[in-house]
Coordinates of C-alpha atoms and ligand atoms in Angstrom, one line a residue:
M396 CA -48.5 50.0 -5.3
S397 CA -46.9 53.1 -6.0
E398 CA -44.5 53.8 -8.4
W399 CA -43.0 56.2 -6.3
A400 CA -40.1 56.0 -3.6
I401 CA -40.7 59.3 -2.8
E402 CA -43.4 62.6 -3.5
A403 CA -43.8 66.1 -2.1
C404 CA -46.4 68.3 -3.0
G405 CA -45.4 72.3 -2.1
L406 CA -42.9 71.1 0.9
T407 CA -41.6 74.1 2.5
K408 CA -39.9 75.1 5.7
R409 CA -39.4 78.5 7.0
F410 CA -37.2 79.7 9.8
G411 CA -38.9 83.2 10.8
D412 CA -39.1 85.0 7.9
F413 CA -36.9 83.3 5.8
A414 CA -37.7 80.2 3.8
A415 CA -35.5 77.0 3.6
V416 CA -36.9 75.8 1.0
S417 CA -39.9 77.0 -1.4
G418 CA -42.6 74.7 -2.9
L419 CA -40.5 71.8 -3.7
D420 CA -42.5 69.2 -5.8
L421 CA -40.9 66.1 -6.4
K422 CA -40.6 62.2 -7.5
V423 CA -38.8 60.3 -7.0
K424 CA -38.8 56.5 -8.9
K425 CA -38.5 53.5 -7.5
G426 CA -35.0 51.6 -7.6
S427 CA -33.4 55.5 -9.3
I428 CA -30.8 57.4 -8.0
Y429 CA -32.0 60.9 -7.4
G430 CA -29.7 63.9 -7.3
F431 CA -30.5 67.0 -5.5
L432 CA -27.2 69.8 -7.0
G433 CA -27.2 72.9 -6.2
P434 CA -24.4 75.3 -4.2
N435 CA -23.3 76.0 -0.1
G436 CA -27.0 77.1 1.7
C437 CA -29.4 76.4 -1.2
G438 CA -31.6 74.1 1.2
K439 CA -30.8 70.3 0.2
T440 CA -30.4 68.9 3.7
T441 CA -33.0 70.9 4.8
A442 CA -34.7 69.2 2.2
I443 CA -33.8 65.8 3.0
R444 CA -34.5 66.7 6.2
L445 CA -38.4 67.6 5.9
L446 CA -38.9 64.2 3.5
T447 CA -36.7 62.0 6.2
G448 CA -39.2 63.2 8.6
L449 CA -36.6 64.6 10.8
L450 CA -38.2 68.1 10.2
A451 CA -41.7 69.1 10.0
A452 CA -42.7 71.3 7.2
S453 CA -43.8 75.2 7.6
E454 CA -46.1 73.7 4.5
G455 CA -47.0 71.2 2.4
E456 CA -46.8 67.2 2.2
A457 CA -44.4 64.5 1.7
K458 CA -45.1 60.3 0.8
L459 CA -42.2 57.9 1.2
F460 CA -43.9 55.0 -1.2
G461 CA -47.0 56.0 -1.0
Q462 CA -47.2 56.9 2.9
S463 CA -47.5 60.2 4.4
V464 CA -44.2 61.0 6.5
L465 CA -46.1 63.4 9.0
Q466 CA -48.1 60.2 9.9
N467 CA -46.3 56.8 9.2
S468 CA -42.9 58.4 11.1
D469 CA -42.1 55.2 12.7
Q470 CA -43.8 52.4 10.2
L471 CA -41.6 54.3 7.9
K472 CA -38.2 54.8 10.2
S473 CA -37.1 51.3 9.1
K474 CA -37.6 51.9 5.2
I475 CA -35.5 54.4 5.4
G476 CA -31.5 54.7 5.7
Y477 CA -29.6 58.2 6.3
M478 CA -26.4 59.2 5.9
T479 CA -25.5 62.6 7.3
Q480 CA -22.9 65.2 6.2
K481 CA -20.8 65.1 8.8
F482 CA -19.4 61.8 9.7
S483 CA -22.1 60.8 12.8
L484 CA -20.1 57.7 14.0
F485 CA -18.1 56.9 16.6
D486 CA -14.6 58.3 16.6
D487 CA -13.6 56.4 19.6
L488 CA -15.3 52.7 18.8
T489 CA -14.1 50.6 15.9
V490 CA -15.4 49.7 13.0
R491 CA -17.0 46.1 14.3
E492 CA -18.3 48.4 17.4
N493 CA -20.1 51.0 15.4
L494 CA -21.8 48.7 13.4
H495 CA -22.6 46.8 16.0
F496 CA -24.2 49.4 17.7
V497 CA -25.9 50.9 14.3
A498 CA -27.9 47.3 13.9
S499 CA -28.3 47.4 18.1
I500 CA -31.2 50.9 17.6
Y501 CA -32.4 48.2 14.6
G502 CA -33.3 45.6 16.3
L503 CA -31.1 42.9 14.8
S504 CA -30.8 39.2 16.7
R505 CA -27.3 38.7 17.6
A506 CA -27.3 36.5 15.0
E507 CA -28.2 38.0 12.3
R508 CA -26.0 40.6 13.3
R509 CA -22.9 38.9 13.4
Q510 CA -23.9 37.8 10.0
R511 CA -24.7 41.2 8.3
I512 CA -21.7 43.2 9.6
D513 CA -19.4 40.7 8.6
Q514 CA -21.1 40.7 5.1
L515 CA -21.3 44.6 5.0
M516 CA -17.4 44.8 6.3
T517 CA -16.6 42.4 3.4
D518 CA -19.2 44.3 0.5
Y519 CA -17.3 47.9 1.2
D520 CA -13.1 46.7 2.2
L521 CA -13.6 47.4 5.5
T522 CA -12.5 43.5 6.9
E523 CA -8.9 44.6 7.6
R524 CA -10.1 47.3 10.0
A525 CA -12.2 45.8 11.7
D526 CA -10.5 46.6 15.2
N527 CA -9.7 50.2 13.7
F528 CA -11.2 52.6 15.7
A529 CA -12.8 55.2 13.5
G530 CA -11.6 58.8 14.2
S531 CA -8.3 56.9 13.2
M532 CA -9.5 56.0 9.2
S533 CA -9.0 58.3 6.3
G534 CA -12.0 59.6 4.8
G535 CA -12.8 57.3 2.5
Q536 CA -12.1 54.2 4.6
R537 CA -14.8 56.8 6.7
Q538 CA -17.2 57.1 4.5
R539 CA -17.8 53.6 3.6
L540 CA -18.3 52.8 7.1
A541 CA -20.9 55.2 6.9
L542 CA -22.7 53.8 4.0
A543 CA -22.0 50.4 5.7
A544 CA -23.8 51.7 8.9
A545 CA -26.9 53.6 6.5
T546 CA -27.5 50.2 5.2
I547 CA -27.5 48.1 7.8
H548 CA -31.6 47.1 8.1
R549 CA -31.5 46.5 4.2
P550 CA -33.4 50.1 4.2
P551 CA -35.2 50.0 0.2
L552 CA -34.9 54.2 0.8
L553 CA -31.5 55.9 1.2
F554 CA -30.5 59.4 1.7
L555 CA -27.5 60.3 1.0
D556 CA -26.1 63.9 2.0
E557 CA -22.7 64.7 0.3
P558 CA -21.9 61.7 0.6
T559 CA -18.2 62.5 -1.1
S560 CA -17.5 65.6 0.0
A561 CA -14.1 65.2 1.9
V562 CA -13.5 61.7 -0.7
D563 CA -10.9 62.1 -3.4
P564 CA -12.0 61.7 -7.5
E565 CA -10.8 57.7 -7.3
N566 CA -12.7 57.1 -3.6
R567 CA -15.8 59.0 -5.2
R568 CA -15.6 57.1 -8.5
D569 CA -15.8 53.6 -6.5
F570 CA -18.3 55.1 -3.3
W571 CA -20.7 55.3 -7.3
E572 CA -19.9 51.3 -8.0
K573 CA -21.4 50.6 -4.8
L574 CA -24.2 53.1 -4.8
F575 CA -24.6 51.6 -8.3
D576 CA -25.3 48.3 -7.1
L577 CA -27.4 49.5 -4.8
C578 CA -29.5 50.7 -6.7
D579 CA -29.6 47.4 -8.9
S580 CA -30.8 45.6 -6.0
G581 CA -33.8 47.7 -5.9
T582 CA -32.5 50.5 -3.7
T583 CA -34.2 54.2 -4.7
I584 CA -31.4 56.7 -3.4
L585 CA -31.8 60.5 -3.3
V586 CA -28.1 61.8 -3.2
S587 CA -27.1 65.6 -2.4
T588 CA -23.8 67.0 -4.3
H589 CA -22.4 70.3 -5.5
Y590 CA -20.0 68.0 -7.9
M591 CA -21.6 68.4 -11.5
D592 CA -19.5 65.2 -12.5
E593 CA -21.5 64.0 -9.4
A594 CA -24.9 65.4 -10.4
E595 CA -24.3 63.5 -13.5
R596 CA -24.5 60.1 -12.6
C597 CA -27.9 60.2 -11.3
H598 CA -31.0 59.4 -13.2
Q599 CA -32.6 61.5 -12.3
L600 CA -31.7 65.4 -10.5
A601 CA -33.5 68.6 -8.9
I602 CA -31.1 71.6 -9.1
L603 CA -31.5 74.0 -6.4
E604 CA -31.0 77.1 -5.6
A605 CA -32.0 80.2 -2.9
G606 CA -34.5 77.1 -2.1
I607 CA -36.2 76.9 -5.0
K608 CA -36.1 73.7 -7.5
R609 CA -35.3 75.5 -11.3
V610 CA -34.9 72.5 -13.1
D611 CA -35.6 68.9 -12.6
G612 CA -34.9 66.0 -15.1
S613 CA -32.3 63.3 -16.5
P614 CA -29.1 64.6 -17.0
Q615 CA -29.3 64.4 -21.1
R616 CA -32.9 66.1 -21.1
L617 CA -31.4 69.3 -19.2
M618 CA -28.1 69.2 -21.5
D619 CA -31.2 68.9 -24.5
E620 CA -33.5 71.6 -23.1
M621 CA -31.7 74.4 -22.3
S622 CA -32.5 77.5 -22.8
A623 CA -28.6 78.9 -24.5
N624 CA -26.0 77.6 -27.1
V625 CA -22.4 76.8 -25.9
V626 CA -20.4 79.2 -28.3
E627 CA -16.2 78.4 -27.1
V628 CA -14.0 81.4 -28.3
S629 CA -10.1 81.4 -28.9
G630 CA -7.2 82.8 -29.6
S631 CA -5.9 86.6 -28.0
D632 CA -7.2 88.7 -25.1
L633 CA -10.1 86.3 -24.0
R634 CA -10.2 89.5 -21.3
G635 CA -11.1 92.1 -23.3
V636 CA -13.7 89.6 -25.1
K637 CA -15.3 88.8 -22.1
R638 CA -16.1 91.8 -20.9
A639 CA -17.5 93.2 -24.1
L640 CA -19.4 90.0 -24.8
E641 CA -20.8 90.4 -20.5
L642 CA -22.4 94.2 -21.7
N643 CA -25.2 92.1 -24.6
P644 CA -28.3 91.3 -23.1
M645 CA -28.1 87.4 -25.6
I646 CA -25.0 86.6 -23.6
Q647 CA -26.5 84.7 -20.5
S648 CA -22.7 84.3 -19.2
S649 CA -18.9 83.9 -19.9
A650 CA -16.5 82.2 -18.0
Q651 CA -12.8 81.6 -18.9
L652 CA -12.0 77.5 -19.1
G653 CA -7.3 77.3 -20.1
A654 CA -7.5 79.3 -23.4
H655 CA -11.0 79.1 -24.4
L656 CA -14.2 81.7 -22.8
R657 CA -17.1 79.6 -22.8
V658 CA -19.9 81.3 -23.6
L659 CA -23.9 81.0 -23.6
V660 CA -25.9 82.4 -26.0
D661 CA -29.3 83.3 -25.8
K662 CA -30.9 80.3 -28.1
K663 CA -33.2 83.3 -29.5
E664 CA -30.3 83.6 -32.3
A665 CA -31.3 80.6 -34.2
D666 CA -27.2 80.8 -35.3
P667 CA -25.1 81.7 -32.6
L668 CA -21.8 82.2 -34.7
Q669 CA -23.2 83.6 -36.9
W670 CA -24.6 86.6 -34.3
M671 CA -21.8 86.6 -32.3
T672 CA -19.4 87.1 -35.6
K673 CA -21.5 89.9 -37.2
H674 CA -21.0 91.8 -33.9
Y675 CA -17.9 90.8 -32.7
P676 CA -16.0 91.3 -35.9
Q677 CA -12.9 90.9 -34.4
L678 CA -14.1 87.0 -33.8
E679 CA -14.5 85.8 -37.4
N680 CA -12.4 82.3 -37.2
R681 CA -12.2 82.5 -33.7
V682 CA -15.7 80.8 -32.7
V683 CA -16.6 77.1 -32.0
L684 CA -20.3 75.6 -31.2
A685 CA -19.7 73.2 -28.0
R686 CA -21.6 70.3 -26.7
P687 CA -23.8 71.7 -23.4
S688 CA -22.7 70.4 -20.1
L689 CA -24.5 69.8 -17.0
E690 CA -21.9 73.1 -15.8
D691 CA -23.6 75.0 -18.4
V692 CA -26.8 74.0 -17.4
F693 CA -25.8 75.0 -13.6
V694 CA -25.1 78.2 -14.7
N695 CA -28.6 79.1 -17.2
C696 CA -30.7 78.2 -14.7
T697 CA -29.3 79.8 -11.6
G698 CA -26.8 82.5 -12.4
G699 CA -24.0 80.4 -11.9
S700 CA -23.2 79.8 -8.2
G701 CA -22.1 76.5 -7.9
S702 CA -18.6 75.2 -7.7
R703 CA -16.7 73.1 -9.9
Q704 CA -15.0 69.5 -10.5
Ligands
ATP271 N1 -32.8 75.1 12.2 C1 -31.9 76.3 11.0 N2 -31.8 77.6 11.5 C2 -32.6 78.7 10.7 N3 -31.9 78.8 9.7 C3 -31.4 77.3 9.1 C4 -31.5 76.1 10.0 N4 -31.3 75.8 8.6 C5 -30.6 75.6 7.9 N5 -30.9 76.9 7.9 C6 -30.6 78.4 6.8 O1 -31.2 77.1 5.5 C7 -30.4 77.6 4.6 C8 -29.9 76.7 4.3 O2 -29.5 75.1 4.6 P1 -29.0 73.1 4.3 O3 -28.3 73.4 5.5 O4 -30.0 73.0 4.0 O5 -28.7 73.9 2.9 P2 -27.1 73.6 1.9 O6 -27.9 73.4 0.5 O7 -27.2 71.4 2.7 O8 -25.8 73.6 2.3 P3 -25.1 73.0 2.4 O9 -24.3 72.6 1.1 O10 -23.9 73.9 3.0 O11 -24.7 72.0 3.8 C9 -29.4 78.5 4.5 O12 -29.2 79.3 4.5 C10 -29.1 77.6 6.2 O13 -28.5 78.9 7.2

C-alpha cells in the first residue's frame, strides 16, 4: 500500500501555446492537509482538475492511492470529494433536497441516505436550515452545505478549490476546524487558497506561480529556509527609504506595513543590520531583525503577486 494519497510527476497542461501548469511534481501523504498557495491564474484550479481526472494532462502522470488517474478514473471517483470554487449545488433546492440529490448520484441506499444526511446536517450545523433554499443562505452556510455534499460518500481524499474565498474570518476559522476533524479521521485534503493565514494551517504546501511550483514543504520549513533575512525599518520618510533601498540588488523587496517598512535582505549578507546601517547611515538605530512570515516566503520566491490576509 502506498503511503501517498497523491503523487504527480511532470504534470503539465497546455491550452494551445499557453502552459497553465508546467512540470508539476507532487507527493501528498495520506491523512494530511496539503495547500496550493498562489495568486489568481497561477494554475491552482487546473492542477486540481488534472489530479481529479476531470482534465487530461498534456504531459506527465498523476496517481491517487497508487493508481493512475487516467487508467482508473471510474474506481477512483468514489474515493474523491471535490468542492469547486463556485457553489455548484442548486439554489432552488433546499438543503435536504440538495444532499438527497448528491447522495443519489453516489448511489447511497434510501436508508443510508436518510441517516447520512441527518448526520451531516448535525455535523455542519445545517439542521435548522434543512428546509431552506440553498440560494437564500449566507456564504458560510452555503460553504458548509458544499462541504457536506462533497463528503457525503465518505471519500478518503478531498479536493477543495478556494473554499473560503466568500466567507468571513470567523466562518473561515470554523470551516478549518471541520477540515481538521476530517483529517483526524483519516481524510487527505488538498486545498487551494490565496490567503496566507489559510496556507499556514496546512501540514505541507506548494507555492505556485505562473503554473510552476516555486517551492514546497511545511510552512515552518519554508520560513526557516528562506533565502533572505527580514528587517523592519521604523522612523520617518519610509517612502523615501523604500525608494532608496529598492535600487540595491541585495534588497529583494520592501513593503510598508503601517509604521514599519518590511525589508527582505539577501542572506548572502550574514549581518543584515550592520550591512544596512553601513550602506544607509540614516537608518542607524532604526532597524531590527524580524521573524519571517509565510508572506515573506511568498514574496521571496515569486516576486510578490499574492494577496494579503
Ligand atoms: N480551458 C481553458 N482554456 C484556456 N485557458 C485556460 C483554461 N482554463 C484555464 N486557463 C488559463 O490557465 C491559467 C490558470 O488558470 P486556473 O483557473 O487554473 O488558475 P487559478 O490559480 O485557479 O486562478 P483563480 O484563483 O483565479 O481561480 C489562467 O491564465 C487561465 O486563464
